[in-house]
PDB file of C-alpha atoms in Angstrom:
ATOM      1  CA  UNK A 653       8.018  23.095 -17.888  1.00  0.00           C
ATOM      2  CA  UNK A 654      11.177  24.807 -19.039  1.00  0.00           C
ATOM      3  CA  UNK A 655       9.393  26.998 -21.580  1.00  0.00           C
ATOM      4  CA  UNK A 656       6.404  28.186 -19.511  1.00  0.00           C
ATOM      5  CA  UNK A 657       6.776  30.993 -16.989  1.00  0.00           C
ATOM      6  CA  UNK A 658       5.739  30.284 -13.392  1.00  0.00           C
ATOM      7  CA  UNK A 659       6.269  33.932 -12.518  1.00  0.00           C
ATOM      8  CA  UNK A 660       8.190  36.808 -14.026  1.00  0.00           C
ATOM      9  CA  UNK A 661      11.720  35.591 -14.733  1.00  0.00           C
ATOM     10  CA  UNK A 662      11.156  32.005 -13.536  1.00  0.00           C
ATOM     11  CA  UNK A 663       9.960  28.987 -15.490  1.00  0.00           C
ATOM     12  CA  UNK A 664       7.908  26.220 -13.920  1.00  0.00           C
ATOM     13  CA  UNK A 665      10.968  23.959 -13.997  1.00  0.00           C
ATOM     14  CA  UNK A 666      13.141  26.627 -12.329  1.00  0.00           C
ATOM     15  CA  UNK A 667      10.452  27.009  -9.672  1.00  0.00           C
ATOM     16  CA  UNK A 668      10.521  23.256  -8.994  1.00  0.00           C
ATOM     17  CA  UNK A 669      14.314  23.274  -8.819  1.00  0.00           C
ATOM     18  CA  UNK A 670      14.194  26.204  -6.398  1.00  0.00           C
ATOM     19  CA  UNK A 671      11.659  24.431  -4.180  1.00  0.00           C
ATOM     20  CA  UNK A 672      13.962  21.378  -4.145  1.00  0.00           C
ATOM     21  CA  UNK A 673      16.969  23.585  -3.265  1.00  0.00           C
ATOM     22  CA  UNK A 674      15.074  25.057  -0.305  1.00  0.00           C
ATOM     23  CA  UNK A 675      13.622  21.706   0.750  1.00  0.00           C
ATOM     24  CA  UNK A 676      17.062  20.073   0.654  1.00  0.00           C
ATOM     25  CA  UNK A 677      18.441  22.986   2.689  1.00  0.00           C
ATOM     26  CA  UNK A 678      15.593  22.668   5.208  1.00  0.00           C
ATOM     27  CA  UNK A 679      16.232  18.942   5.636  1.00  0.00           C
ATOM     28  CA  UNK A 680      19.924  19.747   6.070  1.00  0.00           C
ATOM     29  CA  UNK A 681      19.053  22.324   8.699  1.00  0.00           C
ATOM     30  CA  UNK A 682      16.976  19.776  10.596  1.00  0.00           C
ATOM     31  CA  UNK A 683      19.901  17.338  10.515  1.00  0.00           C
ATOM     32  CA  UNK A 684      22.779  19.724  11.269  1.00  0.00           C
ATOM     33  CA  UNK A 685      21.382  23.068  12.438  1.00  0.00           C
ATOM     34  CA  UNK A 686      23.114  24.734   9.474  1.00  0.00           C
ATOM     35  CA  UNK A 687      21.502  26.388   6.472  1.00  0.00           C
ATOM     36  CA  UNK A 688      22.437  28.524   3.479  1.00  0.00           C
ATOM     37  CA  UNK A 689      19.018  30.218   3.273  1.00  0.00           C
ATOM     38  CA  UNK A 690      17.190  32.543   5.648  1.00  0.00           C
ATOM     39  CA  UNK A 691      14.359  30.691   7.379  1.00  0.00           C
ATOM     40  CA  UNK A 692      11.461  31.436   9.626  1.00  0.00           C
ATOM     41  CA  UNK A 693      11.301  28.105  11.455  1.00  0.00           C
ATOM     42  CA  UNK A 694       8.109  27.177  13.333  1.00  0.00           C
ATOM     43  CA  UNK A 695       8.571  26.145  16.951  1.00  0.00           C
ATOM     44  CA  UNK A 696       6.914  22.759  16.357  1.00  0.00           C
ATOM     45  CA  UNK A 697       9.449  21.978  13.633  1.00  0.00           C
ATOM     46  CA  UNK A 698      12.444  22.517  15.901  1.00  0.00           C
ATOM     47  CA  UNK A 699      10.734  20.569  18.699  1.00  0.00           C
ATOM     48  CA  UNK A 700       9.908  17.557  16.512  1.00  0.00           C
ATOM     49  CA  UNK A 701      12.690  17.525  13.929  1.00  0.00           C
ATOM     50  CA  UNK A 702      13.856  13.989  14.797  1.00  0.00           C
ATOM     51  CA  UNK A 703      10.368  12.491  14.370  1.00  0.00           C
ATOM     52  CA  UNK A 704       9.780  14.440  11.169  1.00  0.00           C
ATOM     53  CA  UNK A 705      13.124  13.359   9.695  1.00  0.00           C
ATOM     54  CA  UNK A 706      12.365   9.725  10.593  1.00  0.00           C
ATOM     55  CA  UNK A 707       9.043   9.939   8.775  1.00  0.00           C
ATOM     56  CA  UNK A 708      10.011  11.526   5.457  1.00  0.00           C
ATOM     57  CA  UNK A 709      10.036   9.749   2.143  1.00  0.00           C
ATOM     58  CA  UNK A 710      13.529   8.994   0.809  1.00  0.00           C
ATOM     59  CA  UNK A 711      15.503  11.917  -0.638  1.00  0.00           C
ATOM     60  CA  UNK A 712      15.227  10.766  -4.261  1.00  0.00           C
ATOM     61  CA  UNK A 713      11.429  10.613  -3.989  1.00  0.00           C
ATOM     62  CA  UNK A 714      11.328  14.019  -2.295  1.00  0.00           C
ATOM     63  CA  UNK A 715      13.632  15.549  -4.916  1.00  0.00           C
ATOM     64  CA  UNK A 716      11.558  14.178  -7.805  1.00  0.00           C
ATOM     65  CA  UNK A 717       8.355  15.423  -6.212  1.00  0.00           C
ATOM     66  CA  UNK A 718       9.745  18.885  -5.465  1.00  0.00           C
ATOM     67  CA  UNK A 719      11.104  19.435  -8.960  1.00  0.00           C
ATOM     68  CA  UNK A 720       8.043  18.099 -10.800  1.00  0.00           C
ATOM     69  CA  UNK A 721       5.215  19.068  -8.428  1.00  0.00           C
ATOM     70  CA  UNK A 722       3.837  21.582 -10.956  1.00  0.00           C
ATOM     71  CA  UNK A 723       4.431  19.477 -14.086  1.00  0.00           C
ATOM     72  CA  UNK A 724       0.827  19.949 -15.230  1.00  0.00           C
ATOM     73  CA  UNK A 725       0.854  23.744 -15.156  1.00  0.00           C
ATOM     74  CA  UNK A 726       1.700  24.100 -18.875  1.00  0.00           C
ATOM     75  CA  UNK A 727      -1.520  22.197 -19.627  1.00  0.00           C
ATOM     76  CA  UNK A 728      -3.877  24.293 -17.488  1.00  0.00           C
ATOM     77  CA  UNK A 729      -2.389  27.786 -17.945  1.00  0.00           C
ATOM     78  CA  UNK A 730      -4.947  30.550 -18.566  1.00  0.00           C
ATOM     79  CA  UNK A 731      -4.675  34.319 -18.860  1.00  0.00           C
ATOM     80  CA  UNK A 732      -7.484  36.557 -17.598  1.00  0.00           C
ATOM     81  CA  UNK A 733      -8.759  39.843 -19.077  1.00  0.00           C
ATOM     82  CA  UNK A 734      -6.158  41.809 -17.108  1.00  0.00           C
ATOM     83  CA  UNK A 735      -3.323  39.637 -18.412  1.00  0.00           C
ATOM     84  CA  UNK A 736      -2.814  37.789 -15.118  1.00  0.00           C
ATOM     85  CA  UNK A 737      -1.772  34.153 -15.480  1.00  0.00           C
ATOM     86  CA  UNK A 738      -3.635  31.414 -13.600  1.00  0.00           C
ATOM     87  CA  UNK A 739      -3.201  27.649 -13.327  1.00  0.00           C
ATOM     88  CA  UNK A 740      -6.657  26.345 -12.354  1.00  0.00           C
ATOM     89  CA  UNK A 741      -6.772  22.905 -10.759  1.00  0.00           C
ATOM     90  CA  UNK A 742      -3.042  22.554 -11.326  1.00  0.00           C
ATOM     91  CA  UNK A 743      -2.473  19.944  -8.604  1.00  0.00           C
ATOM     92  CA  UNK A 744      -4.970  17.555 -10.218  1.00  0.00           C
ATOM     93  CA  UNK A 745      -3.637  18.279 -13.709  1.00  0.00           C
ATOM     94  CA  UNK A 746      -0.060  17.789 -12.476  1.00  0.00           C
ATOM     95  CA  UNK A 747      -1.025  14.483 -10.850  1.00  0.00           C
ATOM     96  CA  UNK A 748      -2.600  13.253 -14.099  1.00  0.00           C
ATOM     97  CA  UNK A 749       0.370  14.507 -16.132  1.00  0.00           C
ATOM     98  CA  UNK A 750       2.840  12.734 -13.834  1.00  0.00           C
ATOM     99  CA  UNK A 751       0.939   9.440 -14.139  1.00  0.00           C
ATOM    100  CA  UNK A 752       1.164   9.679 -17.951  1.00  0.00           C
ATOM    101  CA  UNK A 753       4.982   9.634 -17.738  1.00  0.00           C
ATOM    102  CA  UNK A 754       5.671   7.616 -14.579  1.00  0.00           C
ATOM    103  CA  UNK A 755       4.215   4.790 -12.546  1.00  0.00           C
ATOM    104  CA  UNK A 756       5.617   6.235  -9.288  1.00  0.00           C
ATOM    105  CA  UNK A 757       2.439   6.453  -7.201  1.00  0.00           C
ATOM    106  CA  UNK A 758       4.207   7.971  -4.189  1.00  0.00           C
ATOM    107  CA  UNK A 759       5.365  10.983  -6.206  1.00  0.00           C
ATOM    108  CA  UNK A 760       1.955  11.139  -7.884  1.00  0.00           C
ATOM    109  CA  UNK A 761       0.142  11.341  -4.544  1.00  0.00           C
ATOM    110  CA  UNK A 762       2.581  13.930  -3.177  1.00  0.00           C
ATOM    111  CA  UNK A 763       1.894  16.023  -6.290  1.00  0.00           C
ATOM    112  CA  UNK A 764      -1.873  15.566  -5.937  1.00  0.00           C
ATOM    113  CA  UNK A 765      -1.785  16.753  -2.327  1.00  0.00           C
ATOM    114  CA  UNK A 766       0.837  19.473  -2.825  1.00  0.00           C
ATOM    115  CA  UNK A 767      -1.502  22.431  -2.316  1.00  0.00           C
ATOM    116  CA  UNK A 768      -3.299  21.040   0.730  1.00  0.00           C
ATOM    117  CA  UNK A 769      -0.835  22.410   3.281  1.00  0.00           C
ATOM    118  CA  UNK A 770      -1.499  25.881   1.855  1.00  0.00           C
ATOM    119  CA  UNK A 771      -5.285  25.635   1.683  1.00  0.00           C
ATOM    120  CA  UNK A 772      -6.652  22.982   4.020  1.00  0.00           C
ATOM    121  CA  UNK A 773      -8.981  23.614   6.911  1.00  0.00           C
ATOM    122  CA  UNK A 774      -8.727  22.008  10.344  1.00  0.00           C
ATOM    123  CA  UNK A 775     -11.272  19.366   9.362  1.00  0.00           C
ATOM    124  CA  UNK A 776      -8.933  18.198   6.562  1.00  0.00           C
ATOM    125  CA  UNK A 777      -6.096  17.250   8.953  1.00  0.00           C
ATOM    126  CA  UNK A 778      -7.312  13.691   9.549  1.00  0.00           C
ATOM    127  CA  UNK A 779      -7.284  12.846   5.841  1.00  0.00           C
ATOM    128  CA  UNK A 780      -3.947  14.638   5.258  1.00  0.00           C
ATOM    129  CA  UNK A 781      -2.324  12.566   8.023  1.00  0.00           C
ATOM    130  CA  UNK A 782      -3.471   9.141   6.825  1.00  0.00           C
ATOM    131  CA  UNK A 783       0.026   8.564   5.451  1.00  0.00           C
ATOM    132  CA  UNK A 784       2.609   9.799   7.972  1.00  0.00           C
ATOM    133  CA  UNK A 785       5.462   9.977   5.431  1.00  0.00           C
ATOM    134  CA  UNK A 786       3.406  12.009   2.993  1.00  0.00           C
ATOM    135  CA  UNK A 787       2.163  14.323   5.757  1.00  0.00           C
ATOM    136  CA  UNK A 788       5.693  15.029   7.020  1.00  0.00           C
ATOM    137  CA  UNK A 789       7.031  15.458   3.486  1.00  0.00           C
ATOM    138  CA  UNK A 790       4.098  17.714   2.569  1.00  0.00           C
ATOM    139  CA  UNK A 791       4.441  20.041   5.532  1.00  0.00           C
ATOM    140  CA  UNK A 792       8.195  20.479   4.943  1.00  0.00           C
ATOM    141  CA  UNK A 793       7.624  20.996   1.233  1.00  0.00           C
ATOM    142  CA  UNK A 794       5.023  23.692   1.889  1.00  0.00           C
ATOM    143  CA  UNK A 795       7.388  25.507   4.236  1.00  0.00           C
ATOM    144  CA  UNK A 796      10.208  25.245   1.695  1.00  0.00           C
ATOM    145  CA  UNK A 797       7.970  26.469  -1.113  1.00  0.00           C
ATOM    146  CA  UNK A 798       6.868  29.658   0.618  1.00  0.00           C
ATOM    147  CA  UNK A 799      10.499  30.423   1.467  1.00  0.00           C
ATOM    148  CA  UNK A 800      11.526  29.682  -2.122  1.00  0.00           C
ATOM    149  CA  UNK A 801       8.825  32.102  -3.317  1.00  0.00           C
ATOM    150  CA  UNK A 802       9.426  34.701  -0.589  1.00  0.00           C
ATOM    151  CA  UNK A 803      11.057  37.253  -2.880  1.00  0.00           C
ATOM    152  CA  UNK A 804       7.868  37.326  -4.980  1.00  0.00           C
ATOM    153  CA  UNK A 805       5.962  38.270  -1.818  1.00  0.00           C
ATOM    154  CA  UNK A 806       8.447  40.943  -0.709  1.00  0.00           C
ATOM    155  CA  UNK A 807      10.676  38.749   1.507  1.00  0.00           C
ATOM    156  CA  UNK A 808      10.106  36.775   4.700  1.00  0.00           C
ATOM    157  CA  UNK A 809       9.162  39.934   6.601  1.00  0.00           C
ATOM    158  CA  UNK A 810       6.373  40.867   4.176  1.00  0.00           C
ATOM    159  CA  UNK A 811       2.724  40.616   5.168  1.00  0.00           C
ATOM    160  CA  UNK A 812       2.027  38.274   2.256  1.00  0.00           C
ATOM    161  CA  UNK A 813       4.732  35.831   3.371  1.00  0.00           C
ATOM    162  CA  UNK A 814       3.587  36.020   6.997  1.00  0.00           C
ATOM    163  CA  UNK A 815       0.023  35.104   5.997  1.00  0.00           C
ATOM    164  CA  UNK A 816       1.251  32.041   4.093  1.00  0.00           C
ATOM    165  CA  UNK A 817       3.646  31.112   6.929  1.00  0.00           C
ATOM    166  CA  UNK A 818       0.891  31.423   9.533  1.00  0.00           C
ATOM    167  CA  UNK A 819      -1.269  28.912   7.614  1.00  0.00           C
ATOM    168  CA  UNK A 820       1.573  26.375   7.558  1.00  0.00           C
ATOM    169  CA  UNK A 821       2.435  27.038  11.205  1.00  0.00           C
ATOM    170  CA  UNK A 822      -1.174  26.493  12.300  1.00  0.00           C
ATOM    171  CA  UNK A 823      -1.647  23.340  10.223  1.00  0.00           C
ATOM    172  CA  UNK A 824       1.818  22.057  11.140  1.00  0.00           C
ATOM    173  CA  UNK A 825       0.929  22.184  14.852  1.00  0.00           C
ATOM    174  CA  UNK A 826      -2.262  20.264  14.136  1.00  0.00           C
ATOM    175  CA  UNK A 827      -0.430  17.709  12.002  1.00  0.00           C
ATOM    176  CA  UNK A 828       2.177  17.106  14.716  1.00  0.00           C
ATOM    177  CA  UNK A 829      -0.595  16.620  17.273  1.00  0.00           C
ATOM    178  CA  UNK A 830      -2.535  14.272  14.960  1.00  0.00           C
ATOM    179  CA  UNK A 831       0.588  12.224  14.194  1.00  0.00           C
ATOM    180  CA  UNK A 832       0.995  11.869  17.967  1.00  0.00           C
ATOM    181  CA  UNK A 833       4.580  13.125  18.075  1.00  0.00           C
ATOM    182  CA  UNK A 834       5.559  13.465  21.708  1.00  0.00           C
ATOM    183  CA  UNK A 835       6.267  16.889  23.190  1.00  0.00           C
ATOM    184  CA  UNK A 836       9.973  17.364  23.919  1.00  0.00           C
ATOM    185  CA  UNK A 837      10.774  18.422  27.475  1.00  0.00           C
TER     186      UNK A 837
END
């Protein structure tokens, strides 16, 4: 992980550490209202922060997941004819890689489902929400990851970031509704 580039100037391990830094900051923001990073916070997140915080996995599990969520990328890295790097099926490969070095099934399942918040359709919400802790951890992780990667997209005001944010905002609303978190008045 420390010798394979995730993107220009950042290894896969550095990417995982950055995602953890942002995720830790986001959890801190939810607890205290203070943050060191610039955030675009969805309305549903501010409205339901107490329920989300109550339903996260423990911090050590979240940290391990965030840092190692792409641990399989070195094993599925490809380069196309134009020289662009791809990591096909990296969530599955990362899941399998994690299980070769650890018996922590919680982290393994978080890794396996890591990309779902970025790609799932409305009909996938039911399955995603089967485990409330994993759903809450996954939605926060996805939000942290796009903020961690925002500079690659041109910042949080870029069109590319806004497209990724809109996906998480839309699915986050549906997840909150499915988890039956009560609307704050």
